[in-house]
Tab-separated table of C-alpha atoms and ligand atoms in Angstrom:
chain	number	residue	atom	x	y	z
G	1	MET	CA	42.754	18.792	-24.209
G	2	LYS	CA	40.286	16.551	-21.925
G	3	GLU	CA	42.131	13.353	-23.945
G	4	VAL	CA	45.550	14.663	-23.744
G	5	GLU	CA	44.337	14.867	-19.914
G	6	ARG	CA	42.922	11.705	-19.325
G	7	GLU	CA	45.952	10.399	-21.163
G	8	VAL	CA	48.478	11.949	-18.890
G	9	ARG	CA	46.669	11.242	-15.838
G	10	ALA	CA	45.896	7.364	-16.743
G	11	ILE	CA	49.930	7.319	-17.558
G	12	ILE	CA	50.961	8.283	-13.831
G	13	LYS	CA	48.211	6.110	-12.562
G	14	GLY	CA	50.126	3.532	-14.191
G	15	LEU	CA	53.423	5.040	-12.092
G	16	ILE	CA	51.484	4.777	-9.071
G	17	HIS	CA	50.480	2.139	-9.489
G	18	LYS	CA	53.283	0.016	-10.112
G	19	ARG	CA	54.942	2.276	-7.564
G	20	GLU	CA	53.426	1.243	-5.212
G	21	ASN	CA	53.074	-2.744	-6.201
G	22	ALA	CA	57.378	-2.428	-6.278
G	23	MET	CA	57.356	-0.877	-2.471
G	24	LYS	CA	54.609	-2.972	-0.835
G	25	ALA	CA	57.235	-6.055	-2.298
G	26	GLY	CA	59.947	-4.424	-0.975
G	27	GLU	CA	62.105	-3.370	-4.172
G	28	ALA	CA	61.607	-0.212	-4.825
G	29	ALA	CA	64.759	2.743	-3.586
G	30	ASN	CA	62.537	5.162	-2.324
G	31	ASP	CA	65.512	8.004	-3.580
G	32	ASP	CA	63.527	9.821	-6.106
G	33	LEU	CA	60.441	12.445	-5.403
G	34	LEU	CA	57.531	9.399	-6.299
G	35	GLY	CA	58.914	7.301	-3.692
G	36	ILE	CA	59.263	9.935	-1.527
G	37	LEU	CA	55.674	11.787	-1.811
G	38	LEU	CA	54.214	7.990	-1.954
G	39	ASP	CA	56.660	7.036	1.601
G	40	SER	CA	55.510	9.534	3.215
G	41	ASN	CA	51.917	8.740	3.036
G	42	LEU	CA	51.618	6.000	3.656
G	43	ARG	CA	53.587	6.353	7.209
G	44	GLU	CA	51.027	8.747	7.327
G	45	ILE	CA	47.990	6.305	6.195
G	46	GLU	CA	49.923	4.061	9.648
G	47	GLU	CA	49.563	6.523	11.789
G	48	HIS	CA	46.585	6.635	12.221
G	49	GLY	CA	45.824	2.586	11.966
G	50	GLY	CA	45.047	2.469	8.157
G	51	ASN	CA	42.818	5.459	7.663
G	52	LYS	CA	43.302	6.255	4.281
G	53	THR	CA	40.906	9.550	4.724
G	54	VAL	CA	44.600	11.245	5.822
G	55	GLY	CA	47.283	12.010	3.803
G	56	MET	CA	46.860	12.102	0.507
G	57	SER	CA	44.590	10.471	-2.126
G	58	MET	CA	45.565	9.174	-5.434
G	59	ASP	CA	44.539	12.358	-7.406
G	60	ASP	CA	46.262	14.636	-4.634
G	61	VAL	CA	49.496	12.503	-5.386
G	62	ILE	CA	49.026	13.091	-9.152
G	63	GLU	CA	48.002	16.468	-9.637
G	64	GLU	CA	51.741	16.708	-7.640
G	65	CYS	CA	53.381	14.787	-10.033
G	66	LYS	CA	52.104	16.632	-12.989
G	67	VAL	CA	53.231	20.144	-10.937
G	68	PHE	CA	56.791	19.474	-10.461
G	69	TYR	CA	56.574	18.393	-13.836
G	70	PHE	CA	55.420	21.085	-15.596
G	71	ALA	CA	57.269	23.691	-13.516
G	72	GLY	CA	60.646	21.896	-13.173
G	73	GLN	CA	61.310	20.567	-17.093
G	74	GLU	CA	60.782	22.957	-19.701
G	75	THR	CA	61.365	25.731	-17.298
G	76	THR	CA	65.522	23.627	-16.286
G	77	SER	CA	65.714	22.589	-20.745
G	78	ASN	CA	65.223	26.737	-20.869
G	79	THR	CA	68.006	28.148	-19.440
G	80	LEU	CA	70.706	25.179	-20.193
G	81	SER	CA	69.128	25.827	-24.136
G	82	TRP	CA	69.313	30.162	-23.730
G	83	THR	CA	72.951	29.168	-21.844
G	84	MET	CA	74.551	27.342	-24.359
G	85	VAL	CA	72.758	30.543	-26.893
G	86	LEU	CA	75.116	33.329	-24.665
G	87	LEU	CA	77.369	30.721	-24.122
G	88	ALA	CA	78.071	30.091	-28.203
G	89	GLN	CA	77.745	34.858	-28.430
G	90	HIS	CA	79.661	35.298	-25.140
G	91	GLN	CA	83.277	33.046	-26.436
G	92	ASN	CA	85.247	34.757	-23.559
G	93	TRP	CA	82.433	33.260	-21.417
G	94	GLN	CA	82.422	30.476	-22.129
G	95	SER	CA	86.643	29.742	-22.403
G	96	ARG	CA	85.910	30.725	-18.939
G	97	ALA	CA	83.707	28.467	-17.661
G	98	ARG	CA	85.334	25.326	-18.764
G	99	GLU	CA	88.437	26.831	-17.722
G	100	GLU	CA	86.611	26.667	-14.233
G	101	VAL	CA	84.817	23.561	-14.546
G	102	LEU	CA	87.773	21.600	-15.673
G	103	SER	CA	90.501	23.007	-13.007
G	104	ILE	CA	87.899	21.622	-10.435
G	105	PHE	CA	86.752	18.300	-12.423
G	106	GLY	CA	89.217	17.478	-14.786
G	107	ASN	CA	87.397	15.678	-17.318
G	108	ASN	CA	85.519	13.399	-14.190
G	109	LYS	CA	82.391	12.665	-13.880
G	110	PRO	CA	81.395	15.601	-11.748
G	111	ASP	CA	80.130	14.804	-8.612
G	112	PHE	CA	77.127	16.729	-6.545
G	113	ASP	CA	79.292	18.519	-4.036
G	114	SER	CA	82.024	19.430	-6.211
G	115	LEU	CA	78.953	21.963	-7.634
G	116	ASN	CA	79.346	23.721	-4.833
G	117	ARG	CA	83.119	25.796	-6.415
G	118	LEU	CA	81.821	26.140	-9.776
G	119	LYS	CA	81.389	30.146	-9.268
G	120	VAL	CA	81.810	30.965	-12.767
G	121	VAL	CA	78.726	29.002	-14.129
G	122	THR	CA	77.235	30.470	-11.016
G	123	ILE	CA	76.719	33.587	-11.790
G	124	ILE	CA	77.020	32.511	-16.100
G	125	LEU	CA	73.212	31.048	-15.003
G	126	TYR	CA	71.852	33.656	-12.889
G	127	GLU	CA	72.539	36.258	-15.931
G	128	VAL	CA	71.193	34.209	-17.979
G	129	LEU	CA	67.996	34.041	-16.185
G	130	ARG	CA	68.133	37.481	-15.501
G	131	LEU	CA	67.942	38.067	-19.184
G	132	TYR	CA	65.867	34.985	-19.955
G	133	PRO	CA	63.844	33.647	-17.404
G	134	PRO	CA	61.786	31.091	-18.246
G	135	GLY	CA	58.770	32.470	-16.007
G	136	ILE	CA	58.051	35.763	-17.596
G	137	ILE	CA	54.995	36.925	-15.898
G	138	LEU	CA	53.615	36.454	-12.522
G	139	THR	CA	50.719	36.773	-11.824
G	140	ARG	CA	48.381	36.515	-8.389
G	141	SER	CA	44.370	37.386	-8.189
G	142	THR	CA	42.971	39.532	-4.654
G	143	GLN	CA	41.052	37.326	-2.719
G	144	LYS	CA	39.452	39.472	-0.579
G	145	GLU	CA	40.065	43.780	-0.285
G	146	THR	CA	43.508	44.610	-0.719
G	147	LYS	CA	46.126	47.101	0.428
G	148	LEU	CA	48.722	47.472	-2.465
G	149	GLY	CA	51.260	50.374	-1.388
G	150	ASN	CA	48.673	53.226	-2.156
G	151	LEU	CA	46.151	51.300	-4.031
G	152	THR	CA	43.328	49.781	-2.225
G	153	LEU	CA	42.067	46.537	-4.424
G	154	PRO	CA	38.366	45.211	-4.500
G	155	ALA	CA	38.765	41.524	-4.229
G	156	GLY	CA	38.089	39.400	-8.150
G	157	VAL	CA	41.496	41.839	-9.854
G	158	GLN	CA	44.074	39.811	-11.506
G	159	LEU	CA	47.717	40.375	-11.283
G	160	ALA	CA	50.488	40.538	-13.006
G	161	MET	CA	53.810	41.423	-12.194
G	162	PRO	CA	56.560	41.527	-15.400
G	163	THR	CA	59.862	39.634	-13.853
G	164	THR	CA	61.302	40.509	-18.091
G	165	LEU	CA	60.346	44.348	-17.919
G	166	VAL	CA	61.896	44.541	-13.998
G	167	HIS	CA	65.485	42.425	-14.583
G	168	HIS	CA	65.745	44.566	-18.352
G	169	ASP	CA	64.570	47.683	-16.001
G	170	PRO	CA	67.877	50.484	-16.563
G	171	GLU	CA	67.001	51.901	-13.312
G	172	PHE	CA	67.463	48.691	-11.805
G	173	TRP	CA	70.304	47.005	-13.139
G	174	GLY	CA	71.942	50.492	-14.914
G	175	ASP	CA	72.450	50.865	-18.505
G	176	ASP	CA	73.752	47.653	-19.646
G	177	ALA	CA	71.199	46.635	-18.169
G	178	LYS	CA	70.362	44.114	-21.530
G	179	ASP	CA	73.910	43.208	-21.776
G	180	PHE	CA	75.200	39.790	-21.222
G	181	LYS	CA	77.827	41.041	-17.959
G	182	PRO	CA	77.453	37.747	-15.261
G	183	GLU	CA	80.058	39.676	-13.376
G	184	ARG	CA	77.171	42.058	-12.131
G	185	PHE	CA	76.505	38.685	-9.572
G	186	ALA	CA	80.131	37.931	-9.312
G	187	GLU	CA	79.659	39.735	-4.915
G	188	GLY	CA	76.385	37.539	-4.986
G	189	VAL	CA	72.343	38.119	-6.111
G	190	SER	CA	71.708	41.312	-2.761
G	191	LYS	CA	74.932	42.568	-3.892
G	192	ALA	CA	73.539	43.002	-7.525
G	193	THR	CA	70.429	44.270	-7.136
G	194	LYS	CA	71.131	46.411	-4.307
G	195	TYR	CA	69.013	44.689	-2.054
G	196	GLN	CA	66.027	45.721	-4.027
G	197	VAL	CA	63.309	42.915	-4.880
G	198	SER	CA	64.013	43.719	-8.546
G	199	TYR	CA	65.860	39.756	-9.042
G	200	LEU	CA	62.384	37.315	-9.648
G	201	PRO	CA	63.429	34.338	-11.797
G	202	PHE	CA	62.254	31.704	-9.116
G	203	GLY	CA	59.022	34.077	-7.506
G	204	TRP	CA	59.853	35.922	-4.002
G	205	GLY	CA	57.777	34.973	-0.788
G	206	PRO	CA	55.896	32.342	0.544
G	207	ARG	CA	55.248	30.902	-3.250
G	208	ILE	CA	59.460	30.902	-4.018
G	209	CYS	CA	59.924	28.272	-6.827
G	210	MET	CA	60.562	24.965	-4.282
G	211	GLY	CA	62.640	23.486	-6.938
G	212	GLN	CA	65.195	26.345	-7.295
G	213	ASN	CA	69.100	24.713	-5.855
G	214	PHE	CA	67.390	21.908	-7.804
G	215	ALA	CA	67.130	23.660	-11.540
G	216	LEU	CA	70.367	25.297	-10.183
G	217	ASN	CA	72.123	22.040	-9.678
G	218	VAL	CA	71.312	20.220	-12.844
G	219	ALA	CA	71.803	22.395	-14.658
G	220	LYS	CA	75.687	22.972	-13.463
G	221	LEU	CA	75.599	19.462	-14.152
G	222	ALA	CA	74.255	19.589	-17.805
G	223	ILE	CA	76.532	22.492	-18.539
G	224	THR	CA	79.700	20.959	-16.900
G	225	MET	CA	79.358	17.382	-18.739
G	226	ILE	CA	78.596	20.003	-21.977
G	227	LEU	CA	82.098	21.989	-20.872
G	228	GLN	CA	83.808	19.396	-20.232
G	229	ARG	CA	83.146	17.161	-23.459
G	230	PHE	CA	82.252	20.073	-27.297
G	231	TRP	CA	83.108	23.407	-27.091
G	232	PHE	CA	79.941	25.004	-29.547
G	233	GLU	CA	79.142	27.985	-31.604
G	234	LEU	CA	75.706	30.053	-32.270
G	235	SER	CA	75.007	28.332	-36.690
G	236	PRO	CA	74.019	30.904	-39.281
G	237	SER	CA	70.871	29.523	-39.012
G	238	TYR	CA	70.320	30.838	-35.486
G	239	ALA	CA	67.403	33.476	-35.695
G	240	HIS	CA	68.139	35.737	-32.492
G	241	ALA	CA	63.762	35.411	-30.646
G	242	PRO	CA	62.862	35.363	-27.348
G	243	ALA	CA	59.161	33.992	-27.307
G	244	PRO	CA	57.187	33.488	-24.943
G	245	SER	CA	54.841	30.039	-25.207
G	246	LEU	CA	53.773	29.440	-21.096
G	247	THR	CA	57.941	30.138	-21.120
G	248	LEU	CA	60.296	31.766	-22.890
G	249	ARG	CA	61.942	30.694	-25.676
G	250	PRO	CA	63.992	30.336	-28.250
G	251	GLN	CA	60.934	30.521	-30.981
G	252	HIS	CA	62.616	29.160	-33.697
G	253	GLY	CA	65.460	27.064	-31.570
G	254	ALA	CA	68.758	27.866	-30.619
G	255	HIS	CA	70.818	26.435	-33.203
G	256	LEU	CA	73.826	25.133	-31.826
G	257	ILE	CA	77.264	23.890	-34.067
G	258	LEU	CA	78.628	21.830	-31.189
G	259	HIS	CA	82.629	20.790	-31.442
G	260	LYS	CA	84.192	17.584	-29.707
G	261	MET	CA	86.924	18.458	-28.238
W	1	HEM	C1	65.443	27.132	-13.810
W	1	HEM	C2	64.183	26.185	-13.691
W	1	HEM	C3	63.138	27.183	-12.453
W	1	HEM	C4	62.385	28.249	-12.482
W	1	HEM	C5	62.473	29.265	-13.531
W	1	HEM	C6	61.075	28.619	-11.888
W	1	HEM	C7	60.256	29.945	-11.669
W	1	HEM	C8	59.633	29.308	-10.693
W	1	HEM	C9	58.508	30.513	-11.103
W	1	HEM	C10	58.571	31.557	-11.037
W	1	HEM	C11	57.720	30.039	-9.850
W	1	HEM	C12	56.902	31.302	-9.038
W	1	HEM	C13	55.386	31.384	-9.222
W	1	HEM	C14	54.591	31.888	-8.693
W	1	HEM	O1	54.239	32.858	-7.882
W	1	HEM	O2	53.795	32.730	-9.271
W	1	HEM	C15	57.550	28.759	-9.541
W	1	HEM	C16	57.502	27.546	-8.564
W	1	HEM	C17	57.717	26.692	-8.371
W	1	HEM	N1	58.087	25.948	-8.815
W	1	HEM	FE1	59.520	26.435	-10.261
W	1	HEM	N2	61.143	27.142	-11.571
W	1	HEM	C18	61.817	26.025	-12.395
W	1	HEM	C19	63.262	24.738	-11.760
W	1	HEM	C20	61.712	23.907	-10.653
W	1	HEM	C21	61.572	22.984	-11.134
W	1	HEM	C22	63.181	21.913	-11.565
W	1	HEM	C23	61.633	21.936	-10.106
W	1	HEM	C24	60.715	20.564	-9.148
W	1	HEM	C25	61.377	19.712	-9.095
W	1	HEM	C26	60.032	22.771	-9.808
W	1	HEM	C27	59.278	23.730	-8.755
W	1	HEM	C28	58.195	24.338	-8.637
W	1	HEM	C29	56.726	24.103	-7.530
W	1	HEM	C30	56.091	22.913	-7.438
W	1	HEM	C31	56.604	25.571	-7.926
W	1	HEM	C32	55.076	26.097	-7.145
W	1	HEM	C33	55.728	26.505	-5.703
W	1	HEM	C34	53.864	27.165	-4.704
W	1	HEM	O3	53.739	27.210	-5.391
W	1	HEM	O4	54.082	27.244	-3.849
W	1	HEM	N3	60.852	24.553	-10.119
W	1	HEM	N4	58.811	28.177	-10.249
C-alpha cells in the first residue's frame, strides 16, 4: 500500500509541477480542476504579499486531486455500466432514450446546453442510481455525545446508513421497489420520494456530493454518444451479480453485445 501511495503521489506531483511551470510561462488554460485549484491558490498567495503559508500546500493539492479522482471516476463509470446493463435488459427504455437523443441531437455531437433537454435519459439515470447506487453505505462517526432521534450516542460511535436498503424499501418506494421503473421519477425526485429523505445516491446534507451535476452531465453525454451509435443487448455470458467492492459493481463484468447503428 505504501508503495502504491508513493507512486500515486509522485505521479500527481509531476502533473502539478508540469502545470505550474506551464502556468508561469503563461501557457496553460485554467479550465480544468487542477488549473482552477492552482490558479486560485497562486492568487491567494499573491494577495498576501507572496506569503506561502497561506493557501494550499503541495500536500493539500495532492490530496484534493486524489479525492476528486477517487470520488469521481469509479462512481461515474459504474453508473454508466449499470445504465448499459439496465437498458440492455429493458429494450423499450433503450428505444425511448434513443428516440429522445436523436430528436434533440440527431447524429451531431451533443452540446452541453442541450443536455438539460434530456428528460427520458435523466429519469433513467435517476432510476439506475436508485437501484444500483455506487456508494452503498454512508458512514459517519460521532465526535461528541450526539442525540439522534430517540437515541443518545456517546462519542466514538461508528454509524452506517445503508443506501441500498433505503432505495429498495417498499415502505418508501412501493411494492415495485425492486423493479426498473424510470417513470417513477417522471415528476422529479421530490414527488417520487413523497418529499422524504429516501433517495441518497449522492448523499445528503452538508457533505452531499459536490460532483453530482458534473457526474450526471458526464453520464448523459456518454449515454447520448453511445445511443447515437449502437444498440446493445446483454450477452448470454452476462451473470447478474451486483457486488460491493468500494463501489457497487457487476461482479463478473457487464457483458454486452453492441450493434453498430
Ligand atoms: C454517479 C457519480 C457519483 C456518485 C454516485 C457520487 C456519490 C457521492 C456520495 C454518496 C457522496 C457523499 C459521501 C458521504 O456523505 O459520506 C459523495 C461525496 C463527494 N463526491 Fe461524489 N459521487 C459521484 C461523482 C462525483 C464526481 C464526478 C466528483 C468530482 C468530480 C465527486 C466528488 C465528490 C466529493 C469531493 C465528495 C466529498 C464531499 C464532502 O465530503 O464535502 N463525486 N459522492
